[in-house]
């Protein structure tokens, strides 16, 4: 049993080299895939952001037009009688 524990505690050089090789391979594969897919993802993000901006602009313009329409309505004047000019008597 002591022999099994001592073998598990020691790291082997080939295992260490395999791990380093896997890390390097993963790094270069990830770098290659990032060069392929990041421009496509960035383009989609920019397109989505521009669509949202356009929607916000349209919504803002609709609100401005609605406010202008409500402000342009003439106010109705109440007819309370005719105007009579008067002079003060002392």
Backbone as XML, in Angstrom:
<?xml version="1.0"?>
<chain id="A" units="angstrom">
  <residue number="1" name="UNK">
    <atom name="N" x="0.823" y="-1.191" z="0.000"/>
    <atom name="CA" x="0.000" y="0.000" z="0.000"/>
    <atom name="C" x="0.867" y="1.254" z="0.000"/>
  </residue>
  <residue number="2" name="UNK">
    <atom name="N" x="1.963" y="1.234" z="0.713"/>
    <atom name="CA" x="2.877" y="2.372" z="0.758"/>
    <atom name="C" x="3.488" y="2.622" z="-0.618"/>
  </residue>
  <residue number="3" name="UNK">
    <atom name="N" x="3.673" y="1.556" z="-1.377"/>
    <atom name="CA" x="4.244" y="1.699" z="-2.701"/>
    <atom name="C" x="3.278" y="2.427" z="-3.635"/>
  </residue>
  <residue number="4" name="UNK">
    <atom name="N" x="1.994" y="2.177" z="-3.539"/>
    <atom name="CA" x="0.978" y="2.825" z="-4.382"/>
    <atom name="C" x="0.920" y="4.311" z="-4.068"/>
  </residue>
  <residue number="5" name="UNK">
    <atom name="N" x="0.939" y="4.670" z="-2.815"/>
    <atom name="CA" x="0.881" y="6.075" z="-2.417"/>
    <atom name="C" x="2.111" y="6.823" z="-2.920"/>
  </residue>
  <residue number="6" name="UNK">
    <atom name="N" x="3.272" y="6.227" z="-2.811"/>
    <atom name="CA" x="4.485" y="6.915" z="-3.249"/>
    <atom name="C" x="4.500" y="7.102" z="-4.765"/>
  </residue>
  <residue number="7" name="UNK">
    <atom name="N" x="3.928" y="6.199" z="-5.524"/>
    <atom name="CA" x="3.853" y="6.358" z="-6.965"/>
    <atom name="C" x="2.879" y="7.453" z="-7.349"/>
  </residue>
  <residue number="8" name="UNK">
    <atom name="N" x="1.823" y="7.620" z="-6.610"/>
    <atom name="CA" x="0.828" y="8.646" z="-6.912"/>
    <atom name="C" x="1.351" y="10.039" z="-6.576"/>
  </residue>
  <residue number="9" name="UNK">
    <atom name="N" x="2.217" y="10.142" z="-5.614"/>
    <atom name="CA" x="2.714" y="11.445" z="-5.181"/>
    <atom name="C" x="3.758" y="12.005" z="-6.126"/>
  </residue>
  <residue number="10" name="UNK">
    <atom name="N" x="4.457" y="11.170" z="-6.820"/>
    <atom name="CA" x="5.505" y="11.658" z="-7.714"/>
    <atom name="C" x="4.925" y="11.935" z="-9.087"/>
  </residue>
  <residue number="11" name="UNK">
    <atom name="N" x="5.308" y="13.052" z="-9.664"/>
    <atom name="CA" x="4.853" y="13.403" z="-11.001"/>
    <atom name="C" x="5.861" y="12.879" z="-12.009"/>
  </residue>
  <residue number="12" name="UNK">
    <atom name="N" x="5.344" y="12.385" z="-13.111"/>
    <atom name="CA" x="6.248" y="11.866" z="-14.127"/>
    <atom name="C" x="6.552" y="12.962" z="-15.150"/>
  </residue>
  <residue number="13" name="UNK">
    <atom name="N" x="7.720" y="12.931" z="-15.676"/>
    <atom name="CA" x="8.126" y="13.926" z="-16.661"/>
    <atom name="C" x="7.308" y="13.817" z="-17.947"/>
  </residue>
  <residue number="14" name="UNK">
    <atom name="N" x="7.027" y="12.607" z="-18.455"/>
    <atom name="CA" x="6.192" y="12.538" z="-19.670"/>
    <atom name="C" x="4.780" y="13.099" z="-19.444"/>
  </residue>
  <residue number="15" name="UNK">
    <atom name="N" x="4.213" y="12.870" z="-18.282"/>
    <atom name="CA" x="2.887" y="13.431" z="-17.976"/>
    <atom name="C" x="2.926" y="14.949" z="-17.936"/>
  </residue>
  <residue number="16" name="UNK">
    <atom name="N" x="3.969" y="15.498" z="-17.357"/>
    <atom name="CA" x="4.134" y="16.955" z="-17.295"/>
    <atom name="C" x="4.280" y="17.538" z="-18.694"/>
  </residue>
  <residue number="17" name="UNK">
    <atom name="N" x="5.072" y="16.885" z="-19.539"/>
    <atom name="CA" x="5.258" y="17.373" z="-20.907"/>
    <atom name="C" x="3.965" y="17.291" z="-21.712"/>
  </residue>
  <residue number="18" name="UNK">
    <atom name="N" x="3.177" y="16.214" z="-21.493"/>
    <atom name="CA" x="1.880" y="16.102" z="-22.169"/>
    <atom name="C" x="0.971" y="17.252" z="-21.758"/>
  </residue>
  <residue number="19" name="UNK">
    <atom name="N" x="0.971" y="17.574" z="-20.479"/>
    <atom name="CA" x="0.119" y="18.666" z="-19.993"/>
    <atom name="C" x="0.536" y="19.991" z="-20.614"/>
  </residue>
  <residue number="20" name="UNK">
    <atom name="N" x="1.834" y="20.261" z="-20.654"/>
    <atom name="CA" x="2.324" y="21.490" z="-21.278"/>
    <atom name="C" x="1.960" y="21.519" z="-22.757"/>
  </residue>
  <residue number="21" name="UNK">
    <atom name="N" x="2.107" y="20.383" z="-23.437"/>
    <atom name="CA" x="1.760" y="20.292" z="-24.858"/>
    <atom name="C" x="0.273" y="20.573" z="-25.066"/>
  </residue>
  <residue number="22" name="UNK">
    <atom name="N" x="-0.598" y="20.003" z="-24.221"/>
    <atom name="CA" x="-2.039" y="20.253" z="-24.331"/>
    <atom name="C" x="-2.375" y="21.727" z="-24.110"/>
  </residue>
  <residue number="23" name="UNK">
    <atom name="N" x="-1.711" y="22.347" z="-23.149"/>
    <atom name="CA" x="-1.976" y="23.769" z="-22.887"/>
    <atom name="C" x="-1.574" y="24.614" z="-24.087"/>
  </residue>
  <residue number="24" name="UNK">
    <atom name="N" x="-0.409" y="24.339" z="-24.661"/>
    <atom name="CA" x="0.057" y="25.092" z="-25.831"/>
    <atom name="C" x="-0.864" y="24.846" z="-27.018"/>
  </residue>
  <residue number="25" name="UNK">
    <atom name="N" x="-1.252" y="23.590" z="-27.236"/>
    <atom name="CA" x="-2.155" y="23.269" z="-28.355"/>
    <atom name="C" x="-3.495" y="23.972" z="-28.183"/>
  </residue>
  <residue number="26" name="UNK">
    <atom name="N" x="-4.034" y="23.949" z="-26.977"/>
    <atom name="CA" x="-5.312" y="24.621" z="-26.715"/>
    <atom name="C" x="-5.194" y="26.118" z="-26.972"/>
  </residue>
  <residue number="27" name="UNK">
    <atom name="N" x="-4.080" y="26.712" z="-26.552"/>
    <atom name="CA" x="-3.869" y="28.143" z="-26.750"/>
    <atom name="C" x="-3.881" y="28.488" z="-28.237"/>
  </residue>
  <residue number="28" name="UNK">
    <atom name="N" x="-3.137" y="27.735" z="-29.050"/>
    <atom name="CA" x="-3.070" y="28.054" z="-30.477"/>
    <atom name="C" x="-4.383" y="27.752" z="-31.201"/>
  </residue>
  <residue number="29" name="UNK">
    <atom name="N" x="-5.070" y="26.709" z="-30.804"/>
    <atom name="CA" x="-6.383" y="26.412" z="-31.406"/>
    <atom name="C" x="-7.381" y="27.516" z="-31.066"/>
  </residue>
  <residue number="30" name="UNK">
    <atom name="N" x="-7.376" y="27.937" z="-29.815"/>
    <atom name="CA" x="-8.270" y="29.017" z="-29.395"/>
    <atom name="C" x="-7.948" y="30.305" z="-30.138"/>
  </residue>
  <residue number="31" name="UNK">
    <atom name="N" x="-6.672" y="30.608" z="-30.295"/>
    <atom name="CA" x="-6.241" y="31.809" z="-31.005"/>
    <atom name="C" x="-6.693" y="31.762" z="-32.468"/>
  </residue>
  <residue number="32" name="UNK">
    <atom name="N" x="-6.568" y="30.610" z="-33.101"/>
    <atom name="CA" x="-6.973" y="30.448" z="-34.493"/>
    <atom name="C" x="-8.490" y="30.613" z="-34.644"/>
  </residue>
  <residue number="33" name="UNK">
    <atom name="N" x="-9.247" y="29.967" z="-33.762"/>
    <atom name="CA" x="-10.703" y="30.068" z="-33.833"/>
    <atom name="C" x="-11.181" y="31.484" z="-33.525"/>
  </residue>
  <residue number="34" name="UNK">
    <atom name="N" x="-10.500" y="32.164" z="-32.627"/>
    <atom name="CA" x="-10.865" y="33.546" z="-32.310"/>
    <atom name="C" x="-10.677" y="34.440" z="-33.529"/>
  </residue>
  <residue number="35" name="UNK">
    <atom name="N" x="-9.600" y="34.227" z="-34.288"/>
    <atom name="CA" x="-9.383" y="35.018" z="-35.501"/>
    <atom name="C" x="-10.482" y="34.769" z="-36.526"/>
  </residue>
  <residue number="36" name="UNK">
    <atom name="N" x="-11.019" y="33.560" z="-36.548"/>
    <atom name="CA" x="-12.087" y="33.251" z="-37.498"/>
    <atom name="C" x="-13.431" y="33.824" z="-37.074"/>
  </residue>
  <residue number="37" name="UNK">
    <atom name="N" x="-13.780" y="33.660" z="-35.798"/>
    <atom name="CA" x="-15.137" y="33.952" z="-35.369"/>
    <atom name="C" x="-15.342" y="35.316" z="-34.708"/>
  </residue>
  <residue number="38" name="UNK">
    <atom name="N" x="-14.330" y="35.915" z="-34.147"/>
    <atom name="CA" x="-14.518" y="37.205" z="-33.488"/>
    <atom name="C" x="-14.970" y="38.316" z="-34.437"/>
  </residue>
  <residue number="39" name="UNK">
    <atom name="N" x="-14.434" y="38.421" z="-35.658"/>
    <atom name="CA" x="-14.948" y="39.462" z="-36.556"/>
    <atom name="C" x="-16.434" y="39.285" z="-36.878"/>
  </residue>
  <residue number="40" name="UNK">
    <atom name="N" x="-16.869" y="38.051" z="-37.043"/>
    <atom name="CA" x="-18.280" y="37.793" z="-37.330"/>
    <atom name="C" x="-19.138" y="38.181" z="-36.127"/>
  </residue>
  <residue number="41" name="UNK">
    <atom name="N" x="-18.695" y="37.801" z="-34.938"/>
    <atom name="CA" x="-19.439" y="38.151" z="-33.722"/>
    <atom name="C" x="-19.466" y="39.658" z="-33.500"/>
  </residue>
  <residue number="42" name="UNK">
    <atom name="N" x="-18.350" y="40.317" z="-33.748"/>
    <atom name="CA" x="-18.292" y="41.766" z="-33.571"/>
    <atom name="C" x="-19.233" y="42.464" z="-34.551"/>
  </residue>
  <residue number="43" name="UNK">
    <atom name="N" x="-19.289" y="41.974" z="-35.773"/>
    <atom name="CA" x="-20.175" y="42.564" z="-36.779"/>
    <atom name="C" x="-21.634" y="42.425" z="-36.352"/>
  </residue>
  <residue number="44" name="UNK">
    <atom name="N" x="-21.992" y="41.258" z="-35.824"/>
    <atom name="CA" x="-23.369" y="41.054" z="-35.376"/>
    <atom name="C" x="-23.703" y="41.953" z="-34.198"/>
  </residue>
  <residue number="45" name="UNK">
    <atom name="N" x="-22.762" y="42.137" z="-33.294"/>
    <atom name="CA" x="-23.003" y="43.011" z="-32.140"/>
    <atom name="C" x="-23.206" y="44.446" z="-32.599"/>
  </residue>
  <residue number="46" name="UNK">
    <atom name="N" x="-22.395" y="44.895" z="-33.551"/>
    <atom name="CA" x="-22.521" y="46.264" z="-34.056"/>
    <atom name="C" x="-23.851" y="46.448" z="-34.779"/>
  </residue>
  <residue number="47" name="UNK">
    <atom name="N" x="-24.252" y="45.464" z="-35.569"/>
    <atom name="CA" x="-25.531" y="45.557" z="-36.280"/>
    <atom name="C" x="-26.696" y="45.619" z="-35.295"/>
  </residue>
  <residue number="48" name="UNK">
    <atom name="N" x="-26.646" y="44.797" z="-34.262"/>
    <atom name="CA" x="-27.723" y="44.799" z="-33.272"/>
    <atom name="C" x="-27.773" y="46.132" z="-32.534"/>
  </residue>
  <residue number="49" name="UNK">
    <atom name="N" x="-26.617" y="46.677" z="-32.199"/>
    <atom name="CA" x="-26.577" y="47.965" z="-31.511"/>
    <atom name="C" x="-27.131" y="49.074" z="-32.404"/>
  </residue>
  <residue number="50" name="UNK">
    <atom name="N" x="-26.811" y="49.035" z="-33.691"/>
    <atom name="CA" x="-27.325" y="50.065" z="-34.600"/>
    <atom name="C" x="-28.832" y="49.939" z="-34.779"/>
  </residue>
  <residue number="51" name="UNK">
    <atom name="N" x="-29.347" y="48.726" z="-34.797"/>
    <atom name="CA" x="-30.801" y="48.536" z="-34.882"/>
    <atom name="C" x="-31.490" y="49.096" z="-33.644"/>
  </residue>
  <residue number="52" name="UNK">
    <atom name="N" x="-30.932" y="48.827" z="-32.483"/>
    <atom name="CA" x="-31.522" y="49.356" z="-31.254"/>
    <atom name="C" x="-31.470" y="50.879" z="-31.246"/>
  </residue>
  <residue number="53" name="UNK">
    <atom name="N" x="-30.372" y="51.451" z="-31.735"/>
    <atom name="CA" x="-30.252" y="52.901" z="-31.803"/>
    <atom name="C" x="-31.311" y="53.480" z="-32.733"/>
  </residue>
  <residue number="54" name="UNK">
    <atom name="N" x="-31.511" y="52.855" z="-33.894"/>
    <atom name="CA" x="-32.518" y="53.332" z="-34.838"/>
    <atom name="C" x="-33.913" y="53.250" z="-34.241"/>
  </residue>
  <residue number="55" name="UNK">
    <atom name="N" x="-34.199" y="52.168" z="-33.519"/>
    <atom name="CA" x="-35.503" y="52.034" z="-32.878"/>
    <atom name="C" x="-35.719" y="53.120" z="-31.832"/>
  </residue>
  <residue number="56" name="UNK">
    <atom name="N" x="-34.684" y="53.422" z="-31.066"/>
    <atom name="CA" x="-34.793" y="54.477" z="-30.066"/>
    <atom name="C" x="-35.025" y="55.825" z="-30.735"/>
  </residue>
  <residue number="57" name="UNK">
    <atom name="N" x="-34.332" y="56.067" z="-31.846"/>
    <atom name="CA" x="-34.506" y="57.326" z="-32.565"/>
    <atom name="C" x="-35.928" y="57.447" z="-33.106"/>
  </residue>
  <residue number="58" name="UNK">
    <atom name="N" x="-36.462" y="56.369" z="-33.662"/>
    <atom name="CA" x="-37.825" y="56.390" z="-34.181"/>
    <atom name="C" x="-38.818" y="56.643" z="-33.058"/>
  </residue>
  <residue number="59" name="UNK">
    <atom name="N" x="-38.608" y="55.990" z="-31.933"/>
    <atom name="CA" x="-39.499" y="56.172" z="-30.788"/>
    <atom name="C" x="-39.446" y="57.619" z="-30.297"/>
  </residue>
  <residue number="60" name="UNK">
    <atom name="N" x="-38.245" y="58.181" z="-30.238"/>
    <atom name="CA" x="-38.071" y="59.559" z="-29.797"/>
    <atom name="C" x="-38.757" y="60.518" z="-30.771"/>
  </residue>
  <residue number="61" name="UNK">
    <atom name="N" x="-38.596" y="60.286" z="-32.078"/>
    <atom name="CA" x="-39.220" y="61.152" z="-33.074"/>
    <atom name="C" x="-40.738" y="61.064" z="-33.001"/>
  </residue>
  <residue number="62" name="UNK">
    <atom name="N" x="-41.271" y="59.869" z="-32.755"/>
    <atom name="CA" x="-42.715" y="59.720" z="-32.621"/>
    <atom name="C" x="-43.226" y="60.488" z="-31.408"/>
  </residue>
  <residue number="63" name="UNK">
    <atom name="N" x="-42.483" y="60.454" z="-30.321"/>
    <atom name="CA" x="-42.882" y="61.203" z="-29.130"/>
    <atom name="C" x="-42.844" y="62.702" z="-29.411"/>
  </residue>
  <residue number="64" name="UNK">
    <atom name="N" x="-41.816" y="63.160" z="-30.116"/>
    <atom name="CA" x="-41.713" y="64.581" z="-30.428"/>
    <atom name="C" x="-42.863" y="65.026" z="-31.330"/>
  </residue>
  <residue number="65" name="UNK">
    <atom name="N" x="-43.218" y="64.213" z="-32.309"/>
    <atom name="CA" x="-44.330" y="64.550" z="-33.195"/>
    <atom name="C" x="-45.639" y="64.584" z="-32.437"/>
  </residue>
  <residue number="66" name="UNK">
    <atom name="N" x="-45.823" y="63.650" z="-31.517"/>
    <atom name="CA" x="-47.050" y="63.632" z="-30.722"/>
    <atom name="C" x="-47.131" y="64.866" z="-29.833"/>
  </residue>
  <residue number="67" name="UNK">
    <atom name="N" x="-46.014" y="65.287" z="-29.267"/>
    <atom name="CA" x="-46.010" y="66.484" z="-28.436"/>
    <atom name="C" x="-46.294" y="67.722" z="-29.270"/>
  </residue>
  <residue number="68" name="UNK">
    <atom name="N" x="-45.746" y="67.788" z="-30.468"/>
    <atom name="CA" x="-45.988" y="68.938" z="-31.323"/>
    <atom name="C" x="-47.449" y="69.002" z="-31.745"/>
  </residue>
  <residue number="69" name="UNK">
    <atom name="N" x="-48.046" y="67.860" z="-32.008"/>
    <atom name="CA" x="-49.446" y="67.843" z="-32.408"/>
    <atom name="C" x="-50.342" y="68.306" z="-31.268"/>
  </residue>
  <residue number="70" name="UNK">
    <atom name="N" x="-50.017" y="67.923" z="-30.048"/>
    <atom name="CA" x="-50.842" y="68.356" z="-28.917"/>
    <atom name="C" x="-50.621" y="69.833" z="-28.630"/>
  </residue>
  <residue number="71" name="UNK">
    <atom name="N" x="-49.441" y="70.362" z="-28.882"/>
    <atom name="CA" x="-49.168" y="71.770" z="-28.644"/>
    <atom name="C" x="-49.749" y="72.651" z="-29.740"/>
  </residue>
  <residue number="72" name="UNK">
    <atom name="N" x="-49.904" y="72.138" z="-30.947"/>
    <atom name="CA" x="-50.389" y="72.932" z="-32.063"/>
    <atom name="C" x="-51.898" y="73.120" z="-32.050"/>
  </residue>
  <residue number="73" name="UNK">
    <atom name="N" x="-52.618" y="72.375" z="-31.252"/>
    <atom name="CA" x="-54.059" y="72.536" z="-31.203"/>
    <atom name="C" x="-54.385" y="73.913" z="-30.621"/>
  </residue>
  <residue number="74" name="UNK">
    <atom name="N" x="-55.207" y="74.684" z="-31.328"/>
    <atom name="CA" x="-55.537" y="76.012" z="-30.794"/>
    <atom name="C" x="-56.430" y="75.872" z="-29.562"/>
  </residue>
  <residue number="75" name="UNK">
    <atom name="N" x="-56.194" y="76.767" z="-28.621"/>
    <atom name="CA" x="-57.009" y="76.741" z="-27.415"/>
    <atom name="C" x="-58.335" y="77.425" z="-27.723"/>
  </residue>
  <residue number="76" name="UNK">
    <atom name="N" x="-59.380" y="76.818" z="-27.265"/>
    <atom name="CA" x="-60.703" y="77.394" z="-27.502"/>
    <atom name="C" x="-60.922" y="78.550" z="-26.529"/>
  </residue>
  <residue number="77" name="UNK">
    <atom name="N" x="-61.397" y="79.651" z="-27.081"/>
    <atom name="CA" x="-61.687" y="80.811" z="-26.250"/>
    <atom name="C" x="-63.142" y="80.746" z="-25.819"/>
  </residue>
  <residue number="78" name="UNK">
    <atom name="N" x="-63.340" y="81.007" z="-24.553"/>
    <atom name="CA" x="-64.707" y="81.020" z="-24.048"/>
    <atom name="C" x="-65.324" y="82.382" z="-24.355"/>
  </residue>
  <residue number="79" name="UNK">
    <atom name="N" x="-66.493" y="82.349" z="-24.886"/>
    <atom name="CA" x="-67.199" y="83.591" z="-25.173"/>
    <atom name="C" x="-68.020" y="83.926" z="-23.927"/>
  </residue>
  <residue number="80" name="UNK">
    <atom name="N" x="-67.633" y="84.993" z="-23.245"/>
    <atom name="CA" x="-68.330" y="85.371" z="-22.011"/>
    <atom name="C" x="-69.162" y="86.632" z="-22.205"/>
  </residue>
  <residue number="81" name="UNK">
    <atom name="N" x="-69.093" y="87.212" z="-23.336"/>
    <atom name="CA" x="-69.845" y="88.438" z="-23.623"/>
    <atom name="C" x="-69.003" y="89.335" z="-24.506"/>
  </residue>
  <residue number="82" name="UNK">
    <atom name="N" x="-69.599" y="90.498" z="-24.835"/>
    <atom name="CA" x="-68.835" y="91.392" z="-25.688"/>
    <atom name="C" x="-68.082" y="92.419" z="-24.850"/>
  </residue>
  <residue number="83" name="UNK">
    <atom name="N" x="-67.052" y="92.990" z="-25.453"/>
    <atom name="CA" x="-66.191" y="93.932" z="-24.759"/>
    <atom name="C" x="-66.851" y="95.310" z="-24.757"/>
  </residue>
  <residue number="84" name="UNK">
    <atom name="N" x="-66.899" y="95.898" z="-23.571"/>
    <atom name="CA" x="-67.476" y="97.244" z="-23.460"/>
    <atom name="C" x="-66.401" y="98.163" z="-22.894"/>
  </residue>
  <residue number="85" name="UNK">
    <atom name="N" x="-66.138" y="99.227" z="-23.633"/>
    <atom name="CA" x="-65.149" y="100.198" z="-23.178"/>
    <atom name="C" x="-65.828" y="101.111" z="-22.163"/>
  </residue>
  <residue number="86" name="UNK">
    <atom name="N" x="-65.179" y="101.447" z="-21.121"/>
    <atom name="CA" x="-65.804" y="102.293" z="-20.096"/>
    <atom name="C" x="-64.830" y="103.354" z="-19.633"/>
  </residue>
  <residue number="87" name="UNK">
    <atom name="N" x="-65.408" y="104.388" z="-19.066"/>
    <atom name="CA" x="-64.621" y="105.471" z="-18.497"/>
    <atom name="C" x="-64.884" y="105.521" z="-17.010"/>
  </residue>
  <residue number="88" name="UNK">
    <atom name="N" x="-63.886" y="105.926" z="-16.277"/>
    <atom name="CA" x="-64.046" y="106.034" z="-14.843"/>
    <atom name="C" x="-64.765" y="107.350" z="-14.515"/>
  </residue>
  <residue number="89" name="UNK">
    <atom name="N" x="-65.693" y="107.288" z="-13.603"/>
    <atom name="CA" x="-66.424" y="108.498" z="-13.172"/>
    <atom name="C" x="-65.877" y="108.896" z="-11.818"/>
  </residue>
  <residue number="90" name="UNK">
    <atom name="N" x="-65.570" y="110.222" z="-11.689"/>
    <atom name="CA" x="-65.054" y="110.698" z="-10.428"/>
    <atom name="C" x="-66.058" y="111.484" z="-9.653"/>
  </residue>
</chain>
